[in-house]
PDB file of C-alpha atoms in Angstrom:
ATOM      1  CA  MET A   1     120.099  75.576 103.217  1.00  0.00           C
ATOM      2  CA  LEU A   2     118.848  72.204 104.350  1.00  0.00           C
ATOM      3  CA  LYS A   3     120.362  68.777 104.937  1.00  0.00           C
ATOM      4  CA  ASP A   4     118.819  66.304 102.565  1.00  0.00           C
ATOM      5  CA  GLU A   5     118.453  63.533 105.099  1.00  0.00           C
ATOM      6  CA  GLY A   6     116.959  65.488 107.974  1.00  0.00           C
ATOM      7  CA  LEU A   7     115.938  68.837 106.518  1.00  0.00           C
ATOM      8  CA  ASP A   8     117.679  70.544 109.477  1.00  0.00           C
ATOM      9  CA  LEU A   9     118.560  74.227 109.220  1.00  0.00           C
ATOM     10  CA  PHE A  10     122.112  75.319 109.883  1.00  0.00           C
ATOM     11  CA  ASP A  11     122.475  77.329 113.086  1.00  0.00           C
ATOM     12  CA  ILE A  12     122.615  81.034 112.133  1.00  0.00           C
ATOM     13  CA  ARG A  13     125.044  81.768 114.990  1.00  0.00           C
ATOM     14  CA  ARG A  14     127.500  79.156 113.744  1.00  0.00           C
ATOM     15  CA  LEU A  15     127.251  80.579 110.241  1.00  0.00           C
ATOM     16  CA  ALA A  16     128.046  84.020 111.650  1.00  0.00           C
ATOM     17  CA  LEU A  17     131.090  82.602 113.447  1.00  0.00           C
ATOM     18  CA  LEU A  18     132.285  80.981 110.219  1.00  0.00           C
ATOM     19  CA  VAL A  19     132.021  84.313 108.374  1.00  0.00           C
ATOM     20  CA  GLY A  20     133.898  86.044 111.181  1.00  0.00           C
ATOM     21  CA  VAL A  21     136.735  83.524 111.139  1.00  0.00           C
ATOM     22  CA  VAL A  22     137.033  83.570 107.342  1.00  0.00           C
ATOM     23  CA  GLU A  23     137.113  87.368 107.248  1.00  0.00           C
ATOM     24  CA  GLN A  24     139.556  87.701 110.173  1.00  0.00           C
ATOM     25  CA  GLY A  25     141.743  84.768 109.096  1.00  0.00           C
ATOM     26  CA  SER A  26     142.047  83.734 112.728  1.00  0.00           C
ATOM     27  CA  ILE A  27     139.863  82.019 115.314  1.00  0.00           C
ATOM     28  CA  THR A  28     141.370  84.160 118.074  1.00  0.00           C
ATOM     29  CA  ALA A  29     140.780  87.433 116.212  1.00  0.00           C
ATOM     30  CA  ALA A  30     137.201  86.454 115.359  1.00  0.00           C
ATOM     31  CA  ALA A  31     136.558  85.420 118.976  1.00  0.00           C
ATOM     32  CA  ASP A  32     137.803  88.787 120.256  1.00  0.00           C
ATOM     33  CA  LEU A  33     135.686  90.674 117.732  1.00  0.00           C
ATOM     34  CA  MET A  34     132.517  88.683 118.457  1.00  0.00           C
ATOM     35  CA  MET A  35     133.127  88.476 122.237  1.00  0.00           C
ATOM     36  CA  TYR A  36     133.551  84.701 122.470  1.00  0.00           C
ATOM     37  CA  THR A  37     136.418  82.632 123.805  1.00  0.00           C
ATOM     38  CA  PRO A  38     138.594  80.955 121.148  1.00  0.00           C
ATOM     39  CA  SER A  39     137.682  77.529 122.517  1.00  0.00           C
ATOM     40  CA  ALA A  40     133.944  78.307 122.209  1.00  0.00           C
ATOM     41  CA  VAL A  41     134.415  79.398 118.582  1.00  0.00           C
ATOM     42  CA  SER A  42     136.405  76.259 117.780  1.00  0.00           C
ATOM     43  CA  GLN A  43     133.754  74.062 119.383  1.00  0.00           C
ATOM     44  CA  GLN A  44     130.911  75.684 117.423  1.00  0.00           C
ATOM     45  CA  LEU A  45     132.798  75.446 114.133  1.00  0.00           C
ATOM     46  CA  ARG A  46     133.484  71.731 114.718  1.00  0.00           C
ATOM     47  CA  LYS A  47     129.733  71.233 115.188  1.00  0.00           C
ATOM     48  CA  LEU A  48     129.087  73.131 111.959  1.00  0.00           C
ATOM     49  CA  GLU A  49     131.575  70.898 110.126  1.00  0.00           C
ATOM     50  CA  GLN A  50     129.730  67.861 111.472  1.00  0.00           C
ATOM     51  CA  GLU A  51     126.459  69.281 110.152  1.00  0.00           C
ATOM     52  CA  VAL A  52     128.002  70.006 106.758  1.00  0.00           C
ATOM     53  CA  GLY A  53     129.810  66.659 106.617  1.00  0.00           C
ATOM     54  CA  GLN A  54     133.145  68.061 105.393  1.00  0.00           C
ATOM     55  CA  PRO A  55     135.974  70.330 106.599  1.00  0.00           C
ATOM     56  CA  LEU A  56     135.371  74.054 106.412  1.00  0.00           C
ATOM     57  CA  LEU A  57     138.721  75.370 107.635  1.00  0.00           C
ATOM     58  CA  ASN A  58     142.383  74.476 107.123  1.00  0.00           C
ATOM     59  CA  ARG A  59     144.314  75.066 110.349  1.00  0.00           C
ATOM     60  CA  ARG A  60     147.720  76.634 109.789  1.00  0.00           C
ATOM     61  CA  SER A  61     150.585  77.690 112.000  1.00  0.00           C
ATOM     62  CA  ARG A  62     149.435  81.287 111.630  1.00  0.00           C
ATOM     63  CA  GLY A  63     145.649  81.373 111.587  1.00  0.00           C
ATOM     64  CA  VAL A  64     143.193  79.478 109.396  1.00  0.00           C
ATOM     65  CA  ALA A  65     142.041  79.506 105.777  1.00  0.00           C
ATOM     66  CA  PRO A  66     138.700  78.296 104.436  1.00  0.00           C
ATOM     67  CA  THR A  67     138.468  75.133 102.427  1.00  0.00           C
ATOM     68  CA  GLU A  68     136.532  75.292  99.154  1.00  0.00           C
ATOM     69  CA  ALA A  69     133.438  74.184 101.068  1.00  0.00           C
ATOM     70  CA  GLY A  70     134.123  76.775 103.753  1.00  0.00           C
ATOM     71  CA  GLN A  71     134.444  79.542 101.180  1.00  0.00           C
ATOM     72  CA  VAL A  72     131.179  78.538  99.497  1.00  0.00           C
ATOM     73  CA  LEU A  73     129.274  78.256 102.757  1.00  0.00           C
ATOM     74  CA  ALA A  74     130.674  81.569 104.030  1.00  0.00           C
ATOM     75  CA  GLY A  75     129.449  83.280 100.860  1.00  0.00           C
ATOM     76  CA  HIS A  76     125.923  81.978 101.385  1.00  0.00           C
ATOM     77  CA  ALA A  77     126.116  82.775 105.099  1.00  0.00           C
ATOM     78  CA  ARG A  78     126.904  86.443 104.412  1.00  0.00           C
ATOM     79  CA  LYS A  79     123.697  86.753 102.383  1.00  0.00           C
ATOM     80  CA  ILE A  80     121.671  84.956 105.042  1.00  0.00           C
ATOM     81  CA  ILE A  81     123.060  87.162 107.805  1.00  0.00           C
ATOM     82  CA  ARG A  82     122.299  90.339 105.845  1.00  0.00           C
ATOM     83  CA  GLN A  83     118.742  89.162 105.263  1.00  0.00           C
ATOM     84  CA  MET A  84     118.312  88.269 108.931  1.00  0.00           C
ATOM     85  CA  GLN A  85     119.642  91.689 109.961  1.00  0.00           C
ATOM     86  CA  ALA A  86     117.244  93.387 107.540  1.00  0.00           C
ATOM     87  CA  ALA A  87     114.342  91.324 108.866  1.00  0.00           C
ATOM     88  CA  GLN A  88     115.227  92.209 112.452  1.00  0.00           C
ATOM     89  CA  SER A  89     115.535  95.897 111.556  1.00  0.00           C
ATOM     90  CA  ASP A  90     112.116  95.866 109.891  1.00  0.00           C
ATOM     91  CA  LEU A  91     110.520  94.101 112.841  1.00  0.00           C
ATOM     92  CA  ASP A  92     112.208  96.457 115.300  1.00  0.00           C
ATOM     93  CA  GLN A  93     110.841  99.489 113.483  1.00  0.00           C
ATOM     94  CA  ILE A  94     107.319  98.094 113.398  1.00  0.00           C
ATOM     95  CA  ALA A  95     107.534  97.139 117.063  1.00  0.00           C
ATOM     96  CA  GLY A  96     108.762 100.611 117.918  1.00  0.00           C
ATOM     97  CA  LEU A  97     112.106  99.397 119.254  1.00  0.00           C
ATOM     98  CA  LYS A  98     113.981 101.917 117.107  1.00  0.00           C
ATOM     99  CA  ARG A  99     113.069 105.384 115.954  1.00  0.00           C
ATOM    100  CA  GLY A 100     111.965 105.384 112.345  1.00  0.00           C
ATOM    101  CA  SER A 101     110.802 108.329 110.290  1.00  0.00           C
ATOM    102  CA  LEU A 102     108.116 108.869 107.677  1.00  0.00           C
ATOM    103  CA  THR A 103     107.042 111.942 105.716  1.00  0.00           C
ATOM    104  CA  ILE A 104     103.531 112.046 104.276  1.00  0.00           C
ATOM    105  CA  GLY A 105     102.345 114.362 101.524  1.00  0.00           C
ATOM    106  CA  THR A 106      98.754 115.590 101.577  1.00  0.00           C
ATOM    107  CA  PHE A 107      96.440 118.355 100.389  1.00  0.00           C
ATOM    108  CA  PRO A 108      94.643 120.883 102.611  1.00  0.00           C
ATOM    109  CA  THR A 109      91.087 119.514 102.642  1.00  0.00           C
ATOM    110  CA  LEU A 110      92.280 116.080 103.747  1.00  0.00           C
ATOM    111  CA  ALA A 111      94.794 117.565 106.197  1.00  0.00           C
ATOM    112  CA  GLY A 112      91.883 119.332 107.867  1.00  0.00           C
ATOM    113  CA  SER A 113      89.513 116.383 108.025  1.00  0.00           C
ATOM    114  CA  PHE A 114      90.353 112.719 107.443  1.00  0.00           C
ATOM    115  CA  LEU A 115      94.142 112.661 107.862  1.00  0.00           C
ATOM    116  CA  PRO A 116      94.281 113.787 111.535  1.00  0.00           C
ATOM    117  CA  ILE A 117      92.079 110.805 112.442  1.00  0.00           C
ATOM    118  CA  VAL A 118      94.580 108.466 110.770  1.00  0.00           C
ATOM    119  CA  ILE A 119      97.559 110.191 112.390  1.00  0.00           C
ATOM    120  CA  ARG A 120      96.030 109.896 115.858  1.00  0.00           C
ATOM    121  CA  VAL A 121      95.630 106.118 115.482  1.00  0.00           C
ATOM    122  CA  PHE A 122      99.036 105.672 113.837  1.00  0.00           C
ATOM    123  CA  LYS A 123     100.924 107.598 116.532  1.00  0.00           C
ATOM    124  CA  LYS A 124      99.194 105.594 119.242  1.00  0.00           C
ATOM    125  CA  ARG A 125     100.225 102.330 117.593  1.00  0.00           C
ATOM    126  CA  TYR A 126     103.726 103.386 116.551  1.00  0.00           C
ATOM    127  CA  PRO A 127     104.850 106.128 118.975  1.00  0.00           C
ATOM    128  CA  ALA A 128     108.551 105.728 118.102  1.00  0.00           C
ATOM    129  CA  VAL A 129     108.040 106.636 114.419  1.00  0.00           C
ATOM    130  CA  ASN A 130     108.844 110.282 113.739  1.00  0.00           C
ATOM    131  CA  LEU A 131     105.965 111.309 111.485  1.00  0.00           C
ATOM    132  CA  ALA A 132     106.056 114.497 109.380  1.00  0.00           C
ATOM    133  CA  VAL A 133     103.357 115.889 107.075  1.00  0.00           C
ATOM    134  CA  ARG A 134     103.770 118.159 104.045  1.00  0.00           C
ATOM    135  CA  SER A 135     100.668 119.868 102.649  1.00  0.00           C
ATOM    136  CA  ALA A 136     100.996 121.113  99.081  1.00  0.00           C
ATOM    137  CA  ARG A 137      99.378 121.503  95.682  1.00  0.00           C
ATOM    138  CA  PHE A 138      98.949 118.532  93.394  1.00  0.00           C
ATOM    139  CA  ASP A 139     102.056 118.993  91.211  1.00  0.00           C
ATOM    140  CA  GLU A 140     104.242 119.571  94.260  1.00  0.00           C
ATOM    141  CA  LEU A 141     102.888 116.440  95.938  1.00  0.00           C
ATOM    142  CA  VAL A 142     103.798 114.288  92.925  1.00  0.00           C
ATOM    143  CA  ALA A 143     107.243 115.903  92.617  1.00  0.00           C
ATOM    144  CA  ASP A 144     107.968 115.335  96.321  1.00  0.00           C
ATOM    145  CA  LEU A 145     106.942 111.691  96.009  1.00  0.00           C
ATOM    146  CA  GLU A 146     109.049 111.017  92.923  1.00  0.00           C
ATOM    147  CA  SER A 147     112.112 112.738  94.419  1.00  0.00           C
ATOM    148  CA  GLY A 148     111.848 110.810  97.693  1.00  0.00           C
ATOM    149  CA  VAL A 149     111.019 113.830  99.870  1.00  0.00           C
ATOM    150  CA  THR A 150     107.864 111.978 100.920  1.00  0.00           C
ATOM    151  CA  GLY A 151     107.477 108.229 101.360  1.00  0.00           C
ATOM    152  CA  LEU A 152     103.859 108.302 100.257  1.00  0.00           C
ATOM    153  CA  CYS A 153     101.244 110.940  99.602  1.00  0.00           C
ATOM    154  CA  LEU A 154      97.540 111.534  99.250  1.00  0.00           C
ATOM    155  CA  LEU A 155      96.214 112.727  95.889  1.00  0.00           C
ATOM    156  CA  TRP A 156      92.827 113.096  94.229  1.00  0.00           C
ATOM    157  CA  ASP A 157      91.302 112.880  90.772  1.00  0.00           C
ATOM    158  CA  TYR A 158      87.981 113.269  88.962  1.00  0.00           C
ATOM    159  CA  PRO A 159      86.437 110.972  86.311  1.00  0.00           C
ATOM    160  CA  TRP A 160      87.194 113.423  83.489  1.00  0.00           C
ATOM    161  CA  ASN A 161      90.890 113.587  84.406  1.00  0.00           C
ATOM    162  CA  PRO A 162      91.992 110.317  86.082  1.00  0.00           C
ATOM    163  CA  PHE A 163      95.495 110.333  87.541  1.00  0.00           C
ATOM    164  CA  HIS A 164      97.995 108.079  85.797  1.00  0.00           C
ATOM    165  CA  ASP A 165     101.766 107.956  86.165  1.00  0.00           C
ATOM    166  CA  GLU A 166     103.708 104.792  85.362  1.00  0.00           C
ATOM    167  CA  ALA A 167     106.211 105.617  88.109  1.00  0.00           C
ATOM    168  CA  VAL A 168     103.511 105.898  90.784  1.00  0.00           C
ATOM    169  CA  ARG A 169     101.321 103.204  92.298  1.00  0.00           C
ATOM    170  CA  VAL A 170      97.938 104.400  93.579  1.00  0.00           C
ATOM    171  CA  THR A 171      95.354 102.836  95.869  1.00  0.00           C
ATOM    172  CA  GLU A 172      91.847 104.264  96.159  1.00  0.00           C
ATOM    173  CA  VAL A 173      91.205 105.357  99.737  1.00  0.00           C
ATOM    174  CA  PHE A 174      87.583 106.488  99.387  1.00  0.00           C
ATOM    175  CA  ARG A 175      85.239 108.401  97.084  1.00  0.00           C
ATOM    176  CA  GLU A 176      84.089 111.844  98.046  1.00  0.00           C
ATOM    177  CA  SER A 177      80.951 113.720  97.044  1.00  0.00           C
ATOM    178  CA  THR A 178      80.662 117.407  96.160  1.00  0.00           C
ATOM    179  CA  VAL A 179      78.130 119.466  98.159  1.00  0.00           C
ATOM    180  CA  ILE A 180      76.561 122.931  98.061  1.00  0.00           C
ATOM    181  CA  LEU A 181      76.910 125.466 100.881  1.00  0.00           C
ATOM    182  CA  VAL A 182      74.231 128.081 101.530  1.00  0.00           C
ATOM    183  CA  ALA A 183      73.596 130.522 104.367  1.00  0.00           C
ATOM    184  CA  ARG A 184      71.129 129.395 107.054  1.00  0.00           C
ATOM    185  CA  GLY A 185      68.768 132.157 105.965  1.00  0.00           C
ATOM    186  CA  HIS A 186      68.875 131.149 102.301  1.00  0.00           C
ATOM    187  CA  PRO A 187      65.488 130.116 100.759  1.00  0.00           C
ATOM    188  CA  LEU A 188      66.934 126.634 100.017  1.00  0.00           C
ATOM    189  CA  ALA A 189      68.401 126.123 103.508  1.00  0.00           C
ATOM    190  CA  GLY A 190      65.485 123.940 104.619  1.00  0.00           C
ATOM    191  CA  ARG A 191      66.131 121.420 101.867  1.00  0.00           C
ATOM    192  CA  GLU A 192      68.410 118.375 102.061  1.00  0.00           C
ATOM    193  CA  GLN A 193      68.996 118.130  98.322  1.00  0.00           C
ATOM    194  CA  VAL A 194      68.966 120.477  95.342  1.00  0.00           C
ATOM    195  CA  SER A 195      69.709 120.227  91.632  1.00  0.00           C
ATOM    196  CA  MET A 196      72.186 122.359  89.721  1.00  0.00           C
ATOM    197  CA  GLU A 197      69.345 123.652  87.529  1.00  0.00           C
ATOM    198  CA  GLU A 198      67.803 125.311  90.618  1.00  0.00           C
ATOM    199  CA  LEU A 199      71.035 127.221  91.214  1.00  0.00           C
ATOM    200  CA  ARG A 200      71.389 128.994  87.869  1.00  0.00           C
ATOM    201  CA  ASP A 201      70.553 132.437  89.294  1.00  0.00           C
ATOM    202  CA  GLU A 202      72.878 132.194  92.284  1.00  0.00           C
ATOM    203  CA  SER A 203      76.151 134.030  92.799  1.00  0.00           C
ATOM    204  CA  TRP A 204      79.087 131.731  93.573  1.00  0.00           C
ATOM    205  CA  ILE A 205      82.012 131.849  95.953  1.00  0.00           C
ATOM    206  CA  VAL A 206      84.961 129.851  94.632  1.00  0.00           C
ATOM    207  CA  ARG A 207      88.579 129.243  95.517  1.00  0.00           C
ATOM    208  CA  ALA A 208      91.138 131.594  94.008  1.00  0.00           C
ATOM    209  CA  GLU A 209      94.200 130.847  91.856  1.00  0.00           C
ATOM    210  CA  ALA A 210      92.519 128.447  89.413  1.00  0.00           C
ATOM    211  CA  HIS A 211      91.722 125.978  92.195  1.00  0.00           C
ATOM    212  CA  PRO A 212      90.418 122.584  90.922  1.00  0.00           C
ATOM    213  CA  VAL A 213      86.976 123.205  92.453  1.00  0.00           C
ATOM    214  CA  VAL A 214      86.477 126.015  89.907  1.00  0.00           C
ATOM    215  CA  GLU A 215      86.579 123.467  87.076  1.00  0.00           C
ATOM    216  CA  VAL A 216      84.179 121.217  88.996  1.00  0.00           C
ATOM    217  CA  LEU A 217      81.687 124.100  89.308  1.00  0.00           C
ATOM    218  CA  GLN A 218      82.034 125.125  85.673  1.00  0.00           C
ATOM    219  CA  ARG A 219      81.497 121.586  84.393  1.00  0.00           C
ATOM    220  CA  SER A 220      78.471 121.087  86.643  1.00  0.00           C
ATOM    221  CA  ALA A 221      76.972 124.441  85.671  1.00  0.00           C
ATOM    222  CA  HIS A 222      77.551 123.881  81.961  1.00  0.00           C
ATOM    223  CA  ASP A 223      75.898 120.467  82.186  1.00  0.00           C
ATOM    224  CA  ALA A 224      72.898 122.240  83.744  1.00  0.00           C
ATOM    225  CA  GLY A 225      72.874 124.827  80.967  1.00  0.00           C
ATOM    226  CA  PHE A 226      74.245 127.979  82.573  1.00  0.00           C
ATOM    227  CA  GLU A 227      77.430 129.945  83.196  1.00  0.00           C
ATOM    228  CA  PRO A 228      78.114 130.506  86.921  1.00  0.00           C
ATOM    229  CA  THR A 229      78.392 134.088  88.191  1.00  0.00           C
ATOM    230  CA  ILE A 230      81.459 134.414  90.434  1.00  0.00           C
ATOM    231  CA  ALA A 231      80.953 136.816  93.348  1.00  0.00           C
ATOM    232  CA  PHE A 232      84.035 136.171  95.509  1.00  0.00           C
ATOM    233  CA  LEU A 233      87.435 134.442  95.257  1.00  0.00           C
ATOM    234  CA  ALA A 234      88.343 132.818  98.575  1.00  0.00           C
ATOM    235  CA  ASN A 235      91.847 131.852  99.663  1.00  0.00           C
ATOM    236  CA  ASP A 236      90.649 128.801 101.614  1.00  0.00           C
ATOM    237  CA  TYR A 237      87.447 126.951 102.468  1.00  0.00           C
ATOM    238  CA  GLN A 238      87.068 128.610 105.865  1.00  0.00           C
ATOM    239  CA  GLU A 239      87.024 131.986 104.154  1.00  0.00           C
ATOM    240  CA  ALA A 240      84.543 130.612 101.595  1.00  0.00           C
ATOM    241  CA  GLN A 241      82.240 129.411 104.386  1.00  0.00           C
ATOM    242  CA  ALA A 242      82.449 132.786 106.132  1.00  0.00           C
ATOM    243  CA  MET A 243      81.385 134.588 102.945  1.00  0.00           C
ATOM    244  CA  VAL A 244      78.548 132.101 102.405  1.00  0.00           C
ATOM    245  CA  SER A 245      77.363 132.601 105.980  1.00  0.00           C
ATOM    246  CA  VAL A 246      76.787 136.334 105.415  1.00  0.00           C
ATOM    247  CA  GLY A 247      74.970 135.883 102.108  1.00  0.00           C
ATOM    248  CA  MET A 248      77.746 136.863  99.685  1.00  0.00           C
ATOM    249  CA  GLY A 249      76.876 133.826  97.598  1.00  0.00           C
ATOM    250  CA  ILE A 250      76.766 130.021  97.677  1.00  0.00           C
ATOM    251  CA  ALA A 251      79.657 127.592  97.199  1.00  0.00           C
ATOM    252  CA  MET A 252      80.405 124.168  95.766  1.00  0.00           C
ATOM    253  CA  VAL A 253      82.969 122.232  97.819  1.00  0.00           C
ATOM    254  CA  PRO A 254      84.176 118.664  98.401  1.00  0.00           C
ATOM    255  CA  LYS A 255      82.567 117.030 101.440  1.00  0.00           C
ATOM    256  CA  THR A 256      85.822 117.005 103.441  1.00  0.00           C
ATOM    257  CA  ALA A 257      85.979 120.815 103.187  1.00  0.00           C
ATOM    258  CA  VAL A 258      83.133 121.094 105.717  1.00  0.00           C
ATOM    259  CA  ALA A 259      84.623 118.818 108.372  1.00  0.00           C
ATOM    260  CA  LEU A 260      84.690 122.031 110.439  1.00  0.00           C
ATOM    261  CA  GLN A 261      81.329 123.494 109.471  1.00  0.00           C
ATOM    262  CA  HIS A 262      80.521 127.169 110.035  1.00  0.00           C
ATOM    263  CA  PRO A 263      77.508 127.475 112.388  1.00  0.00           C
ATOM    264  CA  ASP A 264      75.634 129.743 109.954  1.00  0.00           C
ATOM    265  CA  VAL A 265      76.132 127.528 106.907  1.00  0.00           C
ATOM    266  CA  THR A 266      73.877 124.704 105.690  1.00  0.00           C
ATOM    267  CA  VAL A 267      75.124 121.788 103.589  1.00  0.00           C
ATOM    268  CA  LEU A 268      72.924 120.635 100.678  1.00  0.00           C
ATOM    269  CA  HIS A 269      73.445 117.482  98.628  1.00  0.00           C
ATOM    270  CA  LEU A 270      73.282 117.239  94.843  1.00  0.00           C
ATOM    271  CA  GLY A 271      72.114 113.615  94.727  1.00  0.00           C
ATOM    272  CA  PRO A 272      73.109 111.638  91.613  1.00  0.00           C
ATOM    273  CA  GLN A 273      74.334 114.852  89.955  1.00  0.00           C
ATOM    274  CA  ALA A 274      77.084 115.347  92.517  1.00  0.00           C
ATOM    275  CA  PRO A 275      80.588 115.236  91.020  1.00  0.00           C
ATOM    276  CA  MET A 276      82.641 112.557  92.758  1.00  0.00           C
ATOM    277  CA  ARG A 277      86.364 112.612  93.310  1.00  0.00           C
ATOM    278  CA  ARG A 278      88.633 109.768  94.291  1.00  0.00           C
ATOM    279  CA  VAL A 279      91.036 110.208  97.167  1.00  0.00           C
ATOM    280  CA  LEU A 280      94.179 108.209  96.391  1.00  0.00           C
ATOM    281  CA  LEU A 281      97.190 106.968  98.326  1.00  0.00           C
ATOM    282  CA  ALA A 282     100.268 107.159  96.111  1.00  0.00           C
ATOM    283  CA  GLN A 283     103.665 105.443  96.402  1.00  0.00           C
ATOM    284  CA  ARG A 284     106.585 105.048  94.025  1.00  0.00           C
ATOM    285  CA  GLN A 285     106.460 101.869  91.961  1.00  0.00           C
ATOM    286  CA  ASP A 286     110.205 101.186  92.106  1.00  0.00           C
ATOM    287  CA  LYS A 287     110.583 101.637  95.856  1.00  0.00           C
ATOM    288  CA  ILE A 288     111.002  98.954  98.493  1.00  0.00           C
ATOM    289  CA  TYR A 289     108.541 100.170 101.097  1.00  0.00           C
ATOM    290  CA  ALA A 290     109.891 100.824 104.563  1.00  0.00           C
ATOM    291  CA  PRO A 291     108.086  99.219 107.521  1.00  0.00           C
ATOM    292  CA  ALA A 292     106.732 102.600 108.650  1.00  0.00           C
ATOM    293  CA  GLU A 293     105.223 103.134 105.176  1.00  0.00           C
ATOM    294  CA  VAL A 294     103.611  99.696 105.211  1.00  0.00           C
ATOM    295  CA  ALA A 295     102.185 100.368 108.669  1.00  0.00           C
ATOM    296  CA  PHE A 296     100.823 103.787 107.685  1.00  0.00           C
ATOM    297  CA  HIS A 297      99.324 102.374 104.467  1.00  0.00           C
ATOM    298  CA  SER A 298      97.539  99.674 106.461  1.00  0.00           C
ATOM    299  CA  THR A 299      96.302 102.076 109.150  1.00  0.00           C
ATOM    300  CA  LEU A 300      95.011 104.607 106.619  1.00  0.00           C
ATOM    301  CA  LEU A 301      93.006 102.038 104.645  1.00  0.00           C
ATOM    302  CA  GLU A 302      91.603 100.598 107.860  1.00  0.00           C
ATOM    303  CA  ILE A 303      90.290 104.009 108.957  1.00  0.00           C
ATOM    304  CA  ALA A 304      88.997 104.696 105.442  1.00  0.00           C
ATOM    305  CA  ARG A 305      86.908 101.523 105.477  1.00  0.00           C
ATOM    306  CA  GLU A 306      85.364 102.603 108.771  1.00  0.00           C
ATOM    307  CA  ARG A 307      84.573 106.198 107.741  1.00  0.00           C
ATOM    308  CA  ALA A 308      84.157 106.183 103.940  1.00  0.00           C
ATOM    309  CA  SER A 309      80.372 106.608 104.150  1.00  0.00           C
ATOM    310  CA  GLU A 310      80.822 109.997 105.889  1.00  0.00           C
ATOM    311  CA  TYR A 311      82.225 111.500 102.691  1.00  0.00           C
ATOM    312  CA  LEU A 312      79.468 110.489 100.284  1.00  0.00           C
TER     313      LEU A 312
END
């Protein structure tokens, strides 16, 4: 709201006093509520009337009533005050002046590698935000996001099955390569890179319960012309590494799964053949993002830009 001749903004404090007087119906009652003296309120409202150029209040024997101009301006002022309060709340949360909260959804390989790096930086920058993390399977992560249990979550996809949900907005965080794990005493352990064709006679250690990495292995093996022989079903990647280390077989895993590498395991690259997965940050499309979510989003992408090459 601007004055045409001078383009001067109305004083937000005077607008708040006007709303208080209109709602209370009395200068004295509004002054008591807002901890001013009645004379100070009257003085500020006279200045506001001078700025507006017309009366805003009709003084009566018992209290006051807004003029048509006063009613109109009070209506606009309520909206302005709400917006200013929202802006202050958002800034306070970002500045750490109030305790906010944020729940992040993630999956195990990222929870054990990249995400702790992000959390360390985020908590240092925003110590007053109460941050919680939920690690789950893919379908549970999406359900938690859509139901509002989490504010945002980390997902993944592969080129043959790209993630798409009209209710969810995704941002690519980084791309991650798939690698091969062999025991240090394995004949291929001295190599940096192998091809899938060279691995046709190997026994494989895979994740149990139809884990997504099983499909990645099967697709890669089929493209190389063989059916993989499964020797062991592991419950997690640490168990898979342990079985690899003692020669029970070799394994195909995403690069983040070896953030904590077993000392008796060697990592081999597949070169251009390596299946790549996208790591995604997901948020609901219809949601107004809270300041803590915006801050976490920004921090996560910043760290990803710095470290993305580690996962290729």
